[in-house]
Every structure is written in structure tokens, then in C-alpha cells.
mmCIF file of C-alpha atoms in Angstrom:
data_model
loop_
_atom_site.group_PDB
_atom_site.id
_atom_site.type_symbol
_atom_site.label_atom_id
_atom_site.label_comp_id
_atom_site.label_asym_id
_atom_site.label_seq_id
_atom_site.Cartn_x
_atom_site.Cartn_y
_atom_site.Cartn_z
ATOM 1 C CA MET A 1 16.061 -30.242 15.063
ATOM 2 C CA GLU A 2 18.343 -28.517 17.167
ATOM 3 C CA SER A 3 20.429 -27.643 14.153
ATOM 4 C CA LEU A 4 17.393 -26.318 12.231
ATOM 5 C CA ILE A 5 16.923 -23.265 14.971
ATOM 6 C CA PRO A 6 19.786 -20.726 13.743
ATOM 7 C CA TYR A 7 17.370 -20.888 10.248
ATOM 8 C CA LEU A 8 14.275 -21.016 11.923
ATOM 9 C CA ILE A 9 13.865 -17.775 13.994
ATOM 10 C CA PRO A 10 15.476 -15.755 11.166
ATOM 11 C CA THR A 11 13.175 -17.223 8.924
ATOM 12 C CA LEU A 12 10.241 -16.611 11.278
ATOM 13 C CA LEU A 13 11.262 -13.122 11.501
ATOM 14 C CA VAL A 14 11.541 -12.490 8.029
ATOM 15 C CA VAL A 15 8.065 -14.086 6.501
ATOM 16 C CA GLY A 16 6.327 -12.873 9.925
ATOM 17 C CA THR A 17 7.712 -8.839 8.673
ATOM 18 C CA VAL A 18 6.957 -9.275 5.415
ATOM 19 C CA VAL A 19 3.149 -10.731 6.718
ATOM 20 C CA PHE A 20 3.185 -7.782 8.676
ATOM 21 C CA MET A 21 3.946 -4.524 6.238
ATOM 22 C CA GLU A 22 1.309 -5.530 4.166
ATOM 23 C CA TRP A 23 -1.317 -5.040 6.841
ATOM 24 C CA PHE A 24 0.722 -2.300 8.098
ATOM 25 C CA ALA A 25 1.046 -0.663 4.452
ATOM 26 C CA ALA A 26 -2.384 -1.111 4.128
ATOM 27 C CA TRP A 27 -3.214 0.160 6.877
ATOM 28 C CA SER A 28 -1.150 3.472 6.856
ATOM 29 C CA HIS A 29 -2.209 4.121 3.307
ATOM 30 C CA GLU A 30 -5.602 4.187 4.557
ATOM 31 C CA HIS A 31 -5.412 5.957 7.725
ATOM 32 C CA ILE A 32 -2.246 8.157 7.011
ATOM 33 C CA MET A 33 -1.684 8.768 3.455
ATOM 34 C CA HIS A 34 -5.543 9.114 2.884
ATOM 35 C CA GLY A 35 -5.639 11.032 5.917
ATOM 36 C CA TRP A 36 -3.554 13.345 7.433
ATOM 37 C CA GLY A 37 -0.555 12.268 4.765
ATOM 38 C CA TRP A 38 -2.078 13.366 1.668
ATOM 39 C CA ARG A 39 -0.416 16.187 0.775
ATOM 40 C CA TRP A 40 2.375 14.109 -0.506
ATOM 41 C CA HIS A 41 -0.284 11.011 -1.762
ATOM 42 C CA LYS A 42 -2.065 13.037 -3.613
ATOM 43 C CA SER A 43 0.541 13.125 -5.993
ATOM 44 C CA HIS A 44 -0.359 9.636 -6.802
ATOM 45 C CA HIS A 45 -3.691 10.290 -7.636
ATOM 46 C CA GLU A 46 -3.568 12.899 -9.954
ATOM 47 C CA PRO A 47 -2.248 12.460 -13.513
ATOM 48 C CA HIS A 48 1.248 13.461 -14.350
ATOM 49 C CA ASP A 49 4.330 13.321 -16.784
ATOM 50 C CA GLU A 50 7.269 13.216 -13.883
ATOM 51 C CA THR A 51 9.036 9.559 -13.124
ATOM 52 C CA LEU A 52 9.133 10.688 -9.529
ATOM 53 C CA GLU A 53 6.159 11.322 -7.689
ATOM 54 C CA LYS A 54 5.480 13.278 -4.081
ATOM 55 C CA ASN A 55 4.110 9.621 -2.537
ATOM 56 C CA ASP A 56 7.316 8.282 -3.470
ATOM 57 C CA LEU A 57 8.630 10.189 -0.191
ATOM 58 C CA TYR A 58 6.304 7.428 1.507
ATOM 59 C CA ALA A 59 8.999 4.536 -0.100
ATOM 60 C CA VAL A 60 12.211 6.587 1.259
ATOM 61 C CA ILE A 61 10.962 6.929 4.910
ATOM 62 C CA PHE A 62 10.828 3.620 4.680
ATOM 63 C CA ALA A 63 13.306 2.584 3.214
ATOM 64 C CA ILE A 64 15.553 4.921 6.140
ATOM 65 C CA PHE A 65 13.500 3.048 8.806
ATOM 66 C CA ALA A 66 14.973 -0.450 7.309
ATOM 67 C CA VAL A 67 18.816 0.962 6.943
ATOM 68 C CA GLY A 68 18.114 1.911 10.790
ATOM 69 C CA LEU A 69 16.972 -1.554 10.995
ATOM 70 C CA PHE A 70 20.158 -3.291 9.567
ATOM 71 C CA TRP A 71 22.389 -0.878 11.169
ATOM 72 C CA ILE A 72 20.992 -1.652 15.052
ATOM 73 C CA GLY A 73 20.740 -5.227 14.001
ATOM 74 C CA SER A 74 23.699 -5.573 12.762
ATOM 75 C CA SER A 75 26.004 -4.103 16.494
ATOM 76 C CA TRP A 76 23.508 -4.598 18.654
ATOM 77 C CA PHE A 77 20.247 -6.667 18.402
ATOM 78 C CA TRP A 78 20.449 -9.227 15.335
ATOM 79 C CA PRO A 79 16.527 -9.704 15.508
ATOM 80 C CA LEU A 80 16.308 -6.225 13.911
ATOM 81 C CA TRP A 81 18.499 -7.702 10.718
ATOM 82 C CA TRP A 82 15.970 -10.080 10.139
ATOM 83 C CA ILE A 83 12.732 -7.851 10.423
ATOM 84 C CA ALA A 84 15.281 -5.474 7.969
ATOM 85 C CA VAL A 85 15.377 -7.997 5.225
ATOM 86 C CA GLY A 86 11.521 -8.792 5.617
ATOM 87 C CA ILE A 87 11.073 -4.644 4.892
ATOM 88 C CA SER A 88 13.159 -5.005 2.274
ATOM 89 C CA ILE A 89 11.526 -8.335 0.711
ATOM 90 C CA TYR A 90 8.513 -6.315 1.235
ATOM 91 C CA GLY A 91 9.379 -3.279 -0.269
ATOM 92 C CA MET A 92 10.707 -4.743 -3.262
ATOM 93 C CA LEU A 93 6.986 -6.411 -3.479
ATOM 94 C CA TYR A 94 5.485 -3.314 -3.416
ATOM 95 C CA PHE A 95 8.233 -1.927 -6.427
ATOM 96 C CA PHE A 96 7.376 -5.186 -8.148
ATOM 97 C CA MET A 97 3.289 -4.835 -7.967
ATOM 98 C CA HIS A 98 2.278 -1.859 -7.353
ATOM 99 C CA ASP A 99 4.758 0.465 -9.177
ATOM 100 C CA GLY A 100 6.018 -2.408 -11.998
ATOM 101 C CA LEU A 101 2.381 -3.800 -12.645
ATOM 102 C CA VAL A 102 -0.254 -1.999 -11.148
ATOM 103 C CA HIS A 103 1.195 1.439 -12.504
ATOM 104 C CA GLN A 104 3.705 0.261 -15.333
ATOM 105 C CA ARG A 105 5.902 2.516 -14.113
ATOM 106 C CA TRP A 106 8.604 0.643 -15.637
ATOM 107 C CA PRO A 107 9.931 0.710 -19.454
ATOM 108 C CA PHE A 108 7.736 -2.925 -20.539
ATOM 109 C CA LYS A 109 4.571 -3.306 -20.131
ATOM 110 C CA TYR A 110 1.716 -6.158 -18.836
ATOM 111 C CA ILE A 111 -1.751 -6.784 -17.738
ATOM 112 C CA PRO A 112 -2.686 -9.904 -16.130
ATOM 113 C CA ARG A 113 -5.458 -12.016 -17.897
ATOM 114 C CA LYS A 114 -6.305 -14.202 -15.018
ATOM 115 C CA GLY A 115 -4.858 -15.067 -11.573
ATOM 116 C CA TYR A 116 -3.929 -13.747 -8.890
ATOM 117 C CA LEU A 117 -1.936 -10.962 -10.454
ATOM 118 C CA LYS A 118 -4.859 -10.225 -12.058
ATOM 119 C CA ARG A 119 -7.305 -9.497 -8.880
ATOM 120 C CA VAL A 120 -4.167 -7.593 -7.726
ATOM 121 C CA TYR A 121 -3.597 -5.577 -10.491
ATOM 122 C CA GLN A 122 -7.889 -5.046 -10.944
ATOM 123 C CA ALA A 123 -8.319 -3.950 -7.224
ATOM 124 C CA HIS A 124 -5.787 -1.813 -7.670
ATOM 125 C CA ARG A 125 -7.146 0.397 -10.239
ATOM 126 C CA LEU A 126 -11.044 -0.005 -8.450
ATOM 127 C CA HIS A 127 -9.058 2.297 -5.853
ATOM 128 C CA HIS A 128 -8.130 4.695 -7.987
ATOM 129 C CA ALA A 129 -11.835 4.340 -9.217
ATOM 130 C CA VAL A 130 -12.708 7.311 -7.132
ATOM 131 C CA GLU A 131 -11.300 10.650 -7.829
ATOM 132 C CA GLY A 132 -9.707 12.677 -4.561
ATOM 133 C CA ARG A 133 -9.332 10.680 -0.781
ATOM 134 C CA ASP A 134 -12.534 9.575 0.144
ATOM 135 C CA GLY A 135 -14.441 6.513 -0.572
ATOM 136 C CA CYS A 136 -11.418 4.579 -2.159
ATOM 137 C CA VAL A 137 -11.482 0.555 -2.066
ATOM 138 C CA SER A 138 -8.419 -1.664 -1.480
ATOM 139 C CA PHE A 139 -5.580 -0.333 0.117
ATOM 140 C CA GLY A 140 -3.263 -3.305 0.611
ATOM 141 C CA PHE A 141 -0.628 -3.839 -2.164
ATOM 142 C CA VAL A 142 0.155 -7.505 -2.347
ATOM 143 C CA TYR A 143 -3.509 -8.745 -1.114
ATOM 144 C CA ALA A 144 -6.108 -7.938 -2.637
ATOM 145 C CA GLU A 145 -9.574 -9.154 -1.637
ATOM 146 C CA PRO A 146 -11.884 -10.776 -4.518
ATOM 147 C CA ILE A 147 -12.827 -8.089 -6.863
ATOM 148 C CA ASP A 148 -16.856 -8.598 -6.531
ATOM 149 C CA LYS A 149 -17.073 -7.985 -2.977
ATOM 150 C CA LEU A 150 -14.455 -4.470 -3.965
ATOM 151 C CA VAL A 151 -17.170 -3.367 -6.568
ATOM 152 C CA LYS A 152 -20.072 -3.738 -3.986
ATOM 153 C CA LYS A 153 -17.537 -1.882 -1.729
ATOM 154 C CA LEU A 154 -17.401 0.997 -3.893
ATOM 155 C CA GLN A 155 -20.778 1.308 -4.676
ATOM 156 C CA GLU A 156 -21.657 1.677 -1.052
ATOM 157 C CA ASN A 157 -19.378 4.204 -0.807
ATOM 158 C CA LYS A 158 -20.469 6.100 -3.738
ATOM 159 C CA ARG A 159 -23.988 5.416 -2.643
ATOM 160 C CA LYS A 160 -23.009 7.568 1.474
ATOM 161 C CA VAL A 161 -21.165 9.979 -0.609
ATOM 162 C CA ASP A 162 -24.035 10.643 -2.336
ATOM 163 C CA LEU A 163 -26.841 10.763 0.759
ATOM 164 C CA ASP A 164 -23.295 13.116 2.877
ATOM 165 C CA VAL A 165 -24.165 15.316 -0.753
ATOM 166 C CA LEU A 166 -27.920 15.714 -0.156
ATOM 167 C CA LYS A 167 -27.638 15.880 3.685
ATOM 168 C CA ASP A 168 -25.596 18.603 3.112
ATOM 169 C CA GLU A 169 -27.618 20.346 0.215
ATOM 170 C CA ASN A 170 -30.725 20.534 2.604
ATOM 171 C CA GLN A 171 -29.130 21.751 5.385
ATOM 172 C CA PRO A 172 -29.944 25.925 6.001
ATOM 173 C CA THR A 173 -27.104 28.422 4.856
ATOM 174 C CA ALA A 174 -25.856 31.006 7.090
ATOM 175 C CA ALA A 175 -28.154 33.500 5.022
ATOM 176 C CA GLU A 176 -30.853 31.187 5.140
#
């Protein structure tokens, strides 16, 4: 057991960081990218011909953060190095799942027909089914709720938006 500890702690740090990053990425996608950070993220929800989009700056920020943790971890506090490994692994998962699988930002095309990959693919397509930043569902990149739950949430969000529009239309304006 004593000989496993030098491997166990780094493994737990890496796996824990990957799991945390999926939660954090989903949270920041919903609350930052679809909130005050929409100016960058909007490029991802609009059609474009460019290879890169302004939204890719978020990946650059996460990469700079990981590089900083590698540097601090190699010089002063070793656990940060393993956390940086977890962030980097998550970044690769994000690249393959989101940029590659879902948005086909690579030279070959693959659309999954069954299983986990199909669910992730469909969930993110449902995320883009809404025009604009409000009313979206499925903010994660590696985990996706079951599709029937997401469709139900999407329909509920649409009803809320429709009710909000009706409320606004029934409010008297300053000219009335």
C-alpha cells in the first residue's frame, strides 16, 4: 500500500480535476459565456466561414492558466503540476468532443449513431437550437443529460420566453 501512495495522490488529483473541469466548464458556459462574456461567445452561435472564432479566446485563457499551474507546480508546489495535467486532459477532451465531434472543426466527418457519443452530439445540437443566448440547454461538453429531459427543458424555456414576450406586449408604454 505504501508504494501506491506516490501514484494514488497524482491520479486522484488528475481525475478529480477532469471531473471538476466538466462542472466548471458547464457552469462558466452557462453563467459567463451566456452572461457577461457573451461578446466573445456569440461568435460560436453565429454562422461563419473562419477557422477560428472569437469564442476560441476562452480556450486560450484556460491554456494560459494551465501553463501557469505547470510552472508553479514544477517550481514550488508539486500538486499544482498534476492539476495542470487534469486541466490539459480536459482541454483535449473538449477539443475532440466539442470542436471535433459536435462542430466538425476537423477534416473528417463523423456523426455518431448510437450510445454516449450520440447523446453528447445531440445534447449540444439542442444547445444550439435556440437563437441567441437565452433559453439554451445542455451547457456541459463531456457529460450530457438524457435527450428527452433536454427536449422537455427546451420546451419549458420556450414557453417561459413566449410568456415573457406576452407580458411585455401587455405592458403600457410611456406613449400610452
